[in-house]
PDB file of C-alpha atoms in Angstrom:
ATOM      1  CA  MET H   1     114.426 114.113  80.363  1.00  0.00           C
ATOM      2  CA  THR H   2     116.447 112.267  82.986  1.00  0.00           C
ATOM      3  CA  ASP H   3     117.390 115.523  84.383  1.00  0.00           C
ATOM      4  CA  ILE H   4     113.632 116.183  85.116  1.00  0.00           C
ATOM      5  CA  ILE H   5     113.000 113.050  86.765  1.00  0.00           C
ATOM      6  CA  HIS H   6     116.463 112.387  88.319  1.00  0.00           C
ATOM      7  CA  PRO H   7     117.691 116.065  87.962  1.00  0.00           C
ATOM      8  CA  SER H   8     121.188 117.069  88.207  1.00  0.00           C
ATOM      9  CA  ILE H   9     121.326 119.075  91.441  1.00  0.00           C
ATOM     10  CA  ILE H  10     123.368 122.283  91.655  1.00  0.00           C
ATOM     11  CA  GLN H  11     123.676 124.589  94.665  1.00  0.00           C
ATOM     12  CA  PRO H  12     123.289 128.129  93.468  1.00  0.00           C
ATOM     13  CA  ALA H  13     125.995 130.513  94.148  1.00  0.00           C
ATOM     14  CA  GLY H  14     125.580 132.490  97.491  1.00  0.00           C
ATOM     15  CA  LYS H  15     123.061 130.023  98.890  1.00  0.00           C
ATOM     16  CA  LYS H  16     123.511 127.968 101.877  1.00  0.00           C
ATOM     17  CA  PRO H  17     123.369 124.030 101.573  1.00  0.00           C
ATOM     18  CA  GLY H  18     119.748 122.881 101.647  1.00  0.00           C
ATOM     19  CA  GLN H  19     118.116 126.116 100.613  1.00  0.00           C
ATOM     20  CA  GLU H  20     117.221 125.420  96.904  1.00  0.00           C
ATOM     21  CA  LEU H  21     118.268 123.277  94.045  1.00  0.00           C
ATOM     22  CA  ILE H  22     118.515 123.940  90.402  1.00  0.00           C
ATOM     23  CA  LEU H  23     117.335 121.177  87.834  1.00  0.00           C
ATOM     24  CA  GLN H  24     119.223 120.929  84.716  1.00  0.00           C
ATOM     25  CA  CYS H  25     116.787 120.187  81.793  1.00  0.00           C
ATOM     26  CA  ALA H  26     118.640 118.287  78.979  1.00  0.00           C
ATOM     27  CA  ILE H  27     115.872 118.436  76.396  1.00  0.00           C
ATOM     28  CA  GLU H  28     116.622 120.066  72.941  1.00  0.00           C
ATOM     29  CA  SER H  29     114.391 122.980  72.244  1.00  0.00           C
ATOM     30  CA  ASN H  30     113.047 121.498  69.198  1.00  0.00           C
ATOM     31  CA  GLN H  31     111.904 118.550  71.101  1.00  0.00           C
ATOM     32  CA  LYS H  32     110.496 120.372  74.002  1.00  0.00           C
ATOM     33  CA  THR H  33     106.991 120.928  72.228  1.00  0.00           C
ATOM     34  CA  ILE H  34     106.781 117.118  71.624  1.00  0.00           C
ATOM     35  CA  VAL H  35     107.721 116.077  75.098  1.00  0.00           C
ATOM     36  CA  ILE H  36     105.278 118.701  76.610  1.00  0.00           C
ATOM     37  CA  CYS H  37     102.410 117.300  74.334  1.00  0.00           C
ATOM     38  CA  VAL H  38     103.156 113.654  75.272  1.00  0.00           C
ATOM     39  CA  LEU H  39     103.255 114.408  78.920  1.00  0.00           C
ATOM     40  CA  ALA H  40      99.993 116.453  78.841  1.00  0.00           C
ATOM     41  CA  PHE H  41      98.243 113.780  76.989  1.00  0.00           C
ATOM     42  CA  ILE H  42      99.324 110.919  79.344  1.00  0.00           C
ATOM     43  CA  TYR H  43      98.322 113.165  82.288  1.00  0.00           C
ATOM     44  CA  VAL H  44      94.944 113.848  80.913  1.00  0.00           C
ATOM     45  CA  ILE H  45      94.142 110.245  80.002  1.00  0.00           C
ATOM     46  CA  SER H  46      95.714 108.966  83.265  1.00  0.00           C
ATOM     47  CA  MET H  47      93.428 111.468  85.314  1.00  0.00           C
ATOM     48  CA  PHE H  48      90.219 110.901  83.260  1.00  0.00           C
ATOM     49  CA  GLY H  49      90.541 106.901  83.205  1.00  0.00           C
ATOM     50  CA  ASN H  50      91.380 106.363  86.869  1.00  0.00           C
ATOM     51  CA  LEU H  51      88.751 108.975  88.058  1.00  0.00           C
ATOM     52  CA  LEU H  52      86.152 107.153  85.847  1.00  0.00           C
ATOM     53  CA  VAL H  53      87.240 103.743  87.368  1.00  0.00           C
ATOM     54  CA  VAL H  54      86.831 105.156  90.984  1.00  0.00           C
ATOM     55  CA  VAL H  55      83.389 106.844  90.223  1.00  0.00           C
ATOM     56  CA  VAL H  56      82.037 103.706  88.685  1.00  0.00           C
ATOM     57  CA  VAL H  57      82.966 101.356  91.422  1.00  0.00           C
ATOM     58  CA  ILE H  58      81.735 103.838  94.061  1.00  0.00           C
ATOM     59  CA  LEU H  59      78.267 104.371  92.277  1.00  0.00           C
ATOM     60  CA  ASN H  60      77.653 100.632  91.486  1.00  0.00           C
ATOM     61  CA  PRO H  61      76.971  98.547  94.580  1.00  0.00           C
ATOM     62  CA  GLN H  62      77.558  95.301  92.546  1.00  0.00           C
ATOM     63  CA  LEU H  63      81.080  96.394  92.226  1.00  0.00           C
ATOM     64  CA  HIS H  64      81.765  96.648  96.060  1.00  0.00           C
ATOM     65  CA  ALA H  65      83.446  93.306  95.825  1.00  0.00           C
ATOM     66  CA  PRO H  66      87.278  92.524  96.623  1.00  0.00           C
ATOM     67  CA  MET H  67      88.593  92.473  93.030  1.00  0.00           C
ATOM     68  CA  TYR H  68      86.752  95.832  92.278  1.00  0.00           C
ATOM     69  CA  ILE H  69      87.969  97.433  95.472  1.00  0.00           C
ATOM     70  CA  TYR H  70      91.521  96.543  94.673  1.00  0.00           C
ATOM     71  CA  ILE H  71      91.111  98.103  91.055  1.00  0.00           C
ATOM     72  CA  SER H  72      89.582 101.209  92.465  1.00  0.00           C
ATOM     73  CA  THR H  73      92.434 101.534  95.111  1.00  0.00           C
ATOM     74  CA  LEU H  74      95.050 101.099  92.246  1.00  0.00           C
ATOM     75  CA  ALA H  75      93.350 103.816  90.264  1.00  0.00           C
ATOM     76  CA  VAL H  76      93.709 106.102  93.367  1.00  0.00           C
ATOM     77  CA  ILE H  77      97.390 105.217  93.574  1.00  0.00           C
ATOM     78  CA  ASP H  78      97.707 105.935  89.865  1.00  0.00           C
ATOM     79  CA  LEU H  79      96.067 109.455  90.409  1.00  0.00           C
ATOM     80  CA  ALA H  80      98.683 110.113  93.058  1.00  0.00           C
ATOM     81  CA  ASN H  81     101.544 108.749  90.986  1.00  0.00           C
ATOM     82  CA  SER H  82     100.677 110.902  87.996  1.00  0.00           C
ATOM     83  CA  SER H  83      99.988 113.992  90.060  1.00  0.00           C
ATOM     84  CA  VAL H  84     103.387 113.777  91.951  1.00  0.00           C
ATOM     85  CA  LEU H  85     105.477 113.328  88.825  1.00  0.00           C
ATOM     86  CA  ILE H  86     103.842 114.889  85.623  1.00  0.00           C
ATOM     87  CA  PRO H  87     102.791 118.387  86.733  1.00  0.00           C
ATOM     88  CA  LYS H  88     106.340 119.317  88.046  1.00  0.00           C
ATOM     89  CA  MET H  89     107.944 117.985  84.790  1.00  0.00           C
ATOM     90  CA  LEU H  90     105.533 120.176  82.792  1.00  0.00           C
ATOM     91  CA  SER H  91     106.137 123.319  84.898  1.00  0.00           C
ATOM     92  CA  VAL H  92     109.953 122.760  84.214  1.00  0.00           C
ATOM     93  CA  LEU H  93     109.321 122.563  80.623  1.00  0.00           C
ATOM     94  CA  LEU H  94     106.498 125.267  80.245  1.00  0.00           C
ATOM     95  CA  LEU H  95     107.716 127.748  82.700  1.00  0.00           C
ATOM     96  CA  GLY H  96     111.389 127.008  83.033  1.00  0.00           C
ATOM     97  CA  SER H  97     110.844 126.848  86.837  1.00  0.00           C
ATOM     98  CA  SER H  98     114.099 125.017  87.294  1.00  0.00           C
ATOM     99  CA  VAL H  99     114.892 126.444  90.952  1.00  0.00           C
ATOM    100  CA  VAL H 100     113.045 124.186  93.452  1.00  0.00           C
ATOM    101  CA  PRO H 101     113.362 124.437  97.278  1.00  0.00           C
ATOM    102  CA  TYR H 102     115.163 121.646  98.804  1.00  0.00           C
ATOM    103  CA  GLY H 103     112.256 120.630 101.081  1.00  0.00           C
ATOM    104  CA  ALA H 104     109.925 120.515  98.107  1.00  0.00           C
ATOM    105  CA  CYS H 105     112.582 118.296  96.407  1.00  0.00           C
ATOM    106  CA  VAL H 106     112.762 115.977  99.192  1.00  0.00           C
ATOM    107  CA  LEU H 107     109.015 115.710  99.596  1.00  0.00           C
ATOM    108  CA  GLN H 108     108.488 114.938  95.881  1.00  0.00           C
ATOM    109  CA  MET H 109     111.203 112.145  96.131  1.00  0.00           C
ATOM    110  CA  PHE H 110     109.505 110.644  99.203  1.00  0.00           C
ATOM    111  CA  LEU H 111     106.093 110.715  97.553  1.00  0.00           C
ATOM    112  CA  VAL H 112     107.338 109.168  94.473  1.00  0.00           C
ATOM    113  CA  HIS H 113     108.906 106.354  96.400  1.00  0.00           C
ATOM    114  CA  HIS H 114     106.093 105.795  98.697  1.00  0.00           C
ATOM    115  CA  VAL H 115     103.494 105.714  95.861  1.00  0.00           C
ATOM    116  CA  ASP H 116     105.751 103.276  93.917  1.00  0.00           C
ATOM    117  CA  GLN H 117     105.900 100.980  96.887  1.00  0.00           C
ATOM    118  CA  MET H 118     102.370 101.145  97.760  1.00  0.00           C
ATOM    119  CA  GLU H 119     101.477 100.049  94.144  1.00  0.00           C
ATOM    120  CA  SER H 120     103.948  97.325  94.371  1.00  0.00           C
ATOM    121  CA  LEU H 121     102.498  95.820  97.615  1.00  0.00           C
ATOM    122  CA  LEU H 122      99.061  96.356  96.197  1.00  0.00           C
ATOM    123  CA  LEU H 123      99.814  94.414  93.364  1.00  0.00           C
ATOM    124  CA  ALA H 124     101.209  91.639  95.508  1.00  0.00           C
ATOM    125  CA  PHE H 125      97.874  91.410  97.301  1.00  0.00           C
ATOM    126  CA  MET H 126      95.965  91.474  93.837  1.00  0.00           C
ATOM    127  CA  ALA H 127      98.419  88.509  92.877  1.00  0.00           C
ATOM    128  CA  PHE H 128      97.377  86.929  96.012  1.00  0.00           C
ATOM    129  CA  ASP H 129      93.779  87.300  95.155  1.00  0.00           C
ATOM    130  CA  ARG H 130      94.247  85.871  91.640  1.00  0.00           C
ATOM    131  CA  TYR H 131      96.400  82.757  93.293  1.00  0.00           C
ATOM    132  CA  ILE H 132      93.447  82.064  95.611  1.00  0.00           C
ATOM    133  CA  ALA H 133      90.830  82.319  92.530  1.00  0.00           C
ATOM    134  CA  VAL H 134      93.071  79.940  90.590  1.00  0.00           C
ATOM    135  CA  VAL H 135      94.071  77.311  93.032  1.00  0.00           C
ATOM    136  CA  TYR H 136      91.299  77.399  95.596  1.00  0.00           C
ATOM    137  CA  PRO H 137      88.117  78.712  93.534  1.00  0.00           C
ATOM    138  CA  LEU H 138      85.521  77.146  95.937  1.00  0.00           C
ATOM    139  CA  ARG H 139      87.119  78.712  99.014  1.00  0.00           C
ATOM    140  CA  TYR H 140      87.742  82.225  97.327  1.00  0.00           C
ATOM    141  CA  PRO H 141      84.567  83.854  98.827  1.00  0.00           C
ATOM    142  CA  SER H 142      85.434  82.901 102.332  1.00  0.00           C
ATOM    143  CA  VAL H 143      89.158  83.711 102.111  1.00  0.00           C
ATOM    144  CA  ILE H 144      89.043  86.788 100.265  1.00  0.00           C
ATOM    145  CA  THR H 145      86.497  89.170 101.849  1.00  0.00           C
ATOM    146  CA  ASN H 146      85.972  92.901 101.824  1.00  0.00           C
ATOM    147  CA  LYS H 147      87.530  93.040 105.441  1.00  0.00           C
ATOM    148  CA  ILE H 148      90.636  91.248 104.171  1.00  0.00           C
ATOM    149  CA  VAL H 149      90.993  93.598 101.208  1.00  0.00           C
ATOM    150  CA  VAL H 150      90.685  96.730 103.417  1.00  0.00           C
ATOM    151  CA  ILE H 151      93.347  95.307 105.706  1.00  0.00           C
ATOM    152  CA  GLY H 152      95.724  94.568 102.773  1.00  0.00           C
ATOM    153  CA  ILE H 153      95.124  98.271 101.553  1.00  0.00           C
ATOM    154  CA  LEU H 154      96.133  99.533 104.903  1.00  0.00           C
ATOM    155  CA  ILE H 155      99.144  97.325 105.167  1.00  0.00           C
ATOM    156  CA  ALA H 156     100.285  98.663 101.541  1.00  0.00           C
ATOM    157  CA  ASN H 157      99.860 102.252 102.762  1.00  0.00           C
ATOM    158  CA  ILE H 158     101.766 101.701 106.074  1.00  0.00           C
ATOM    159  CA  PHE H 159     104.342  99.225 104.998  1.00  0.00           C
ATOM    160  CA  GLY H 160     104.860  99.986 101.306  1.00  0.00           C
ATOM    161  CA  VAL H 161     108.251 101.474 101.905  1.00  0.00           C
ATOM    162  CA  ILE H 162     109.470  98.119 103.179  1.00  0.00           C
ATOM    163  CA  PHE H 163     108.358  95.402 100.968  1.00  0.00           C
ATOM    164  CA  LYS H 164     108.794  94.817  97.440  1.00  0.00           C
ATOM    165  CA  SER H 165     109.375  91.268  96.666  1.00  0.00           C
ATOM    166  CA  PRO H 166     106.003  89.234  97.565  1.00  0.00           C
ATOM    167  CA  ASN H 167     104.496  90.289  94.154  1.00  0.00           C
ATOM    168  CA  LEU H 168     106.878  88.373  92.315  1.00  0.00           C
ATOM    169  CA  ILE H 169     106.534  85.356  94.502  1.00  0.00           C
ATOM    170  CA  PHE H 170     102.786  85.133  93.963  1.00  0.00           C
ATOM    171  CA  VAL H 171     103.347  85.620  90.290  1.00  0.00           C
ATOM    172  CA  PHE H 172     105.726  82.493  90.112  1.00  0.00           C
ATOM    173  CA  GLU H 173     103.031  80.436  92.226  1.00  0.00           C
ATOM    174  CA  ILE H 174     100.220  81.575  89.661  1.00  0.00           C
ATOM    175  CA  ALA H 175     102.495  80.381  86.877  1.00  0.00           C
ATOM    176  CA  MET H 176     103.322  76.903  88.688  1.00  0.00           C
ATOM    177  CA  ALA H 177      99.684  76.455  89.495  1.00  0.00           C
ATOM    178  CA  ALA H 178      98.498  76.959  85.826  1.00  0.00           C
ATOM    179  CA  ILE H 179     101.347  74.595  84.669  1.00  0.00           C
ATOM    180  CA  ARG H 180     100.003  71.857  86.968  1.00  0.00           C
ATOM    181  CA  ILE H 181      96.373  72.218  85.638  1.00  0.00           C
ATOM    182  CA  SER H 182      95.599  69.291  83.297  1.00  0.00           C
ATOM    183  CA  SER H 183      92.419  70.405  81.816  1.00  0.00           C
ATOM    184  CA  ALA H 184      92.765  72.629  78.680  1.00  0.00           C
ATOM    185  CA  GLY H 185      89.469  74.384  79.431  1.00  0.00           C
ATOM    186  CA  ARG H 186      90.456  75.171  82.916  1.00  0.00           C
ATOM    187  CA  LYS H 187      93.811  76.429  81.806  1.00  0.00           C
ATOM    188  CA  SER H 188      92.176  78.743  79.360  1.00  0.00           C
ATOM    189  CA  LYS H 189      90.044  80.029  82.196  1.00  0.00           C
ATOM    190  CA  VAL H 190      92.997  80.408  84.453  1.00  0.00           C
ATOM    191  CA  PHE H 191      94.824  82.426  81.732  1.00  0.00           C
ATOM    192  CA  SER H 192      91.896  84.695  81.205  1.00  0.00           C
ATOM    193  CA  THR H 193      91.736  85.138  84.976  1.00  0.00           C
ATOM    194  CA  CYS H 194      95.287  86.291  85.315  1.00  0.00           C
ATOM    195  CA  VAL H 195      96.542  87.652  82.020  1.00  0.00           C
ATOM    196  CA  THR H 196      95.422  91.183  82.890  1.00  0.00           C
ATOM    197  CA  HIS H 197      97.248  91.436  86.119  1.00  0.00           C
ATOM    198  CA  LEU H 198     100.279  89.601  84.872  1.00  0.00           C
ATOM    199  CA  PHE H 199     100.354  92.369  82.079  1.00  0.00           C
ATOM    200  CA  VAL H 200      99.961  95.297  84.575  1.00  0.00           C
ATOM    201  CA  ILE H 201     102.791  93.596  86.763  1.00  0.00           C
ATOM    202  CA  GLY H 202     105.213  93.545  83.605  1.00  0.00           C
ATOM    203  CA  LEU H 203     104.391  97.013  82.543  1.00  0.00           C
ATOM    204  CA  PHE H 204     105.207  98.202  86.087  1.00  0.00           C
ATOM    205  CA  TYR H 205     108.224  96.107  86.973  1.00  0.00           C
ATOM    206  CA  VAL H 206     110.089  95.222  83.661  1.00  0.00           C
ATOM    207  CA  PRO H 207     111.114  98.955  82.692  1.00  0.00           C
ATOM    208  CA  LEU H 208     112.212  99.889  86.332  1.00  0.00           C
ATOM    209  CA  LEU H 209     113.883  96.712  87.046  1.00  0.00           C
ATOM    210  CA  LEU H 210     115.998  97.206  83.804  1.00  0.00           C
ATOM    211  CA  SER H 211     116.636 100.760  84.441  1.00  0.00           C
ATOM    212  CA  PHE H 212     118.267  99.733  87.716  1.00  0.00           C
ATOM    213  CA  ILE H 213     119.865  96.434  87.228  1.00  0.00           C
ATOM    214  CA  LEU H 214     121.514  96.967  84.037  1.00  0.00           C
ATOM    215  CA  PRO H 215     123.708 100.076  85.157  1.00  0.00           C
ATOM    216  CA  GLY H 216     124.433  97.870  88.228  1.00  0.00           C
ATOM    217  CA  ALA H 217     125.641  95.200  86.273  1.00  0.00           C
ATOM    218  CA  GLY H 218     128.124  97.314  84.269  1.00  0.00           C
ATOM    219  CA  VAL H 219     125.989  97.558  81.055  1.00  0.00           C
ATOM    220  CA  THR H 220     126.240 101.036  79.573  1.00  0.00           C
ATOM    221  CA  ILE H 221     122.823 102.471  78.712  1.00  0.00           C
ATOM    222  CA  PRO H 222     122.474 105.414  76.382  1.00  0.00           C
ATOM    223  CA  THR H 223     120.701 108.476  78.247  1.00  0.00           C
ATOM    224  CA  GLU H 224     117.738 108.376  75.868  1.00  0.00           C
ATOM    225  CA  THR H 225     117.272 104.704  76.304  1.00  0.00           C
ATOM    226  CA  TYR H 226     117.293 105.111  80.302  1.00  0.00           C
ATOM    227  CA  ASN H 227     114.878 107.890  79.865  1.00  0.00           C
ATOM    228  CA  ILE H 228     112.349 105.792  78.080  1.00  0.00           C
ATOM    229  CA  MET H 229     112.621 103.053  80.446  1.00  0.00           C
ATOM    230  CA  PHE H 230     112.174 105.149  83.663  1.00  0.00           C
ATOM    231  CA  ILE H 231     109.292 106.962  82.101  1.00  0.00           C
ATOM    232  CA  LEU H 232     107.581 103.571  81.032  1.00  0.00           C
ATOM    233  CA  GLY H 233     107.642 102.493  84.490  1.00  0.00           C
ATOM    234  CA  ASN H 234     106.459 105.627  86.286  1.00  0.00           C
ATOM    235  CA  VAL H 235     104.285 107.408  83.848  1.00  0.00           C
ATOM    236  CA  VAL H 236     102.821 105.124  81.430  1.00  0.00           C
ATOM    237  CA  PRO H 237     101.366 102.498  83.907  1.00  0.00           C
ATOM    238  CA  PRO H 238      98.933 104.900  85.385  1.00  0.00           C
ATOM    239  CA  MET H 239      97.554 105.712  81.987  1.00  0.00           C
ATOM    240  CA  MET H 240      97.414 102.141  80.951  1.00  0.00           C
ATOM    241  CA  ASN H 241      96.002 100.379  84.065  1.00  0.00           C
ATOM    242  CA  PRO H 242      92.367 101.790  83.736  1.00  0.00           C
ATOM    243  CA  LEU H 243      92.395 100.830  79.918  1.00  0.00           C
ATOM    244  CA  ILE H 244      93.574  97.422  80.686  1.00  0.00           C
ATOM    245  CA  TYR H 245      91.115  96.639  83.252  1.00  0.00           C
ATOM    246  CA  SER H 246      88.061  98.169  81.784  1.00  0.00           C
ATOM    247  CA  LEU H 247      88.694  96.576  78.290  1.00  0.00           C
ATOM    248  CA  ARG H 248      88.970  93.028  79.777  1.00  0.00           C
ATOM    249  CA  ASN H 249      86.203  93.438  82.471  1.00  0.00           C
ATOM    250  CA  LYS H 250      82.710  93.150  81.540  1.00  0.00           C
ATOM    251  CA  GLU H 251      81.153  94.570  84.771  1.00  0.00           C
ATOM    252  CA  ILE H 252      83.307  97.743  84.614  1.00  0.00           C
ATOM    253  CA  ASN H 253      82.573  98.126  80.945  1.00  0.00           C
ATOM    254  CA  ASN H 254      78.725  97.811  81.474  1.00  0.00           C
ATOM    255  CA  SER H 255      78.769  99.961  84.364  1.00  0.00           C
ATOM    256  CA  ILE H 256      80.595 102.740  82.492  1.00  0.00           C
ATOM    257  CA  HIS H 257      78.129 102.205  79.619  1.00  0.00           C
ATOM    258  CA  ARG H 258      75.326 102.689  82.188  1.00  0.00           C
ATOM    259  CA  LEU H 259      76.773 105.914  83.774  1.00  0.00           C
ATOM    260  CA  PHE H 260      76.885 107.710  80.459  1.00  0.00           C
ATOM    261  CA  THR H 261      73.634 106.484  78.874  1.00  0.00           C
ATOM    262  CA  ARG H 262      71.764 107.249  82.133  1.00  0.00           C
ATOM    263  CA  LYS H 263      72.598 111.002  81.738  1.00  0.00           C
ATOM    264  CA  ARG H 264      71.065 111.074  78.169  1.00  0.00           C
TER     265      ARG H 264
END
């Protein structure tokens, strides 16, 4: 599977450098059907779930608030993330189209990294949103406005290729703020406010960090384990994010219910 995502690149005989690349697919034939089915399932669920979140937020004026704008933007990024990676992986497996133009390979690599960095920075802004909600709840409406959210989204799009660490900083600040709270009832409310975002951050960061840090530290990782970690960090979050946010959010749940019951 690594060879699909991080392919072995071979220059075909008789071709000039940079013309086309060959992706060597290292999946046994008896495993190919299973991998295709899993990837197709993940892609369908990702597209349906994220499109549903975007449509629900657009159609419901009550959801035109900072938190839901962030969630719908994350859904758009996840749509792009899934569409950049999974269709090509499926085409390699289904059609055996292992020869890829060099320009297309570079474009896909740029899009994958840019989308990942956009999501990372957007999660940082969402962490800041939760930080203000926890530490300064009375000032939240005046600090986090729709205008601030739109500016943050533009920054995530433009400068996403540069920044990666602010997200973890705000996560640490949220944890420290929660520890300093003495009221058990308020601690429970803080946990309820932040647990969804913290889970999404963990799902996005932990597999990717392990897949890069462990080899750099000299830890030998079996190919199969590396494959699983990389896939968990790039393919699974776009599928899980809409499920996580919709299951724990009453407003989105109610809007989805009204959307489908209204058509009956």
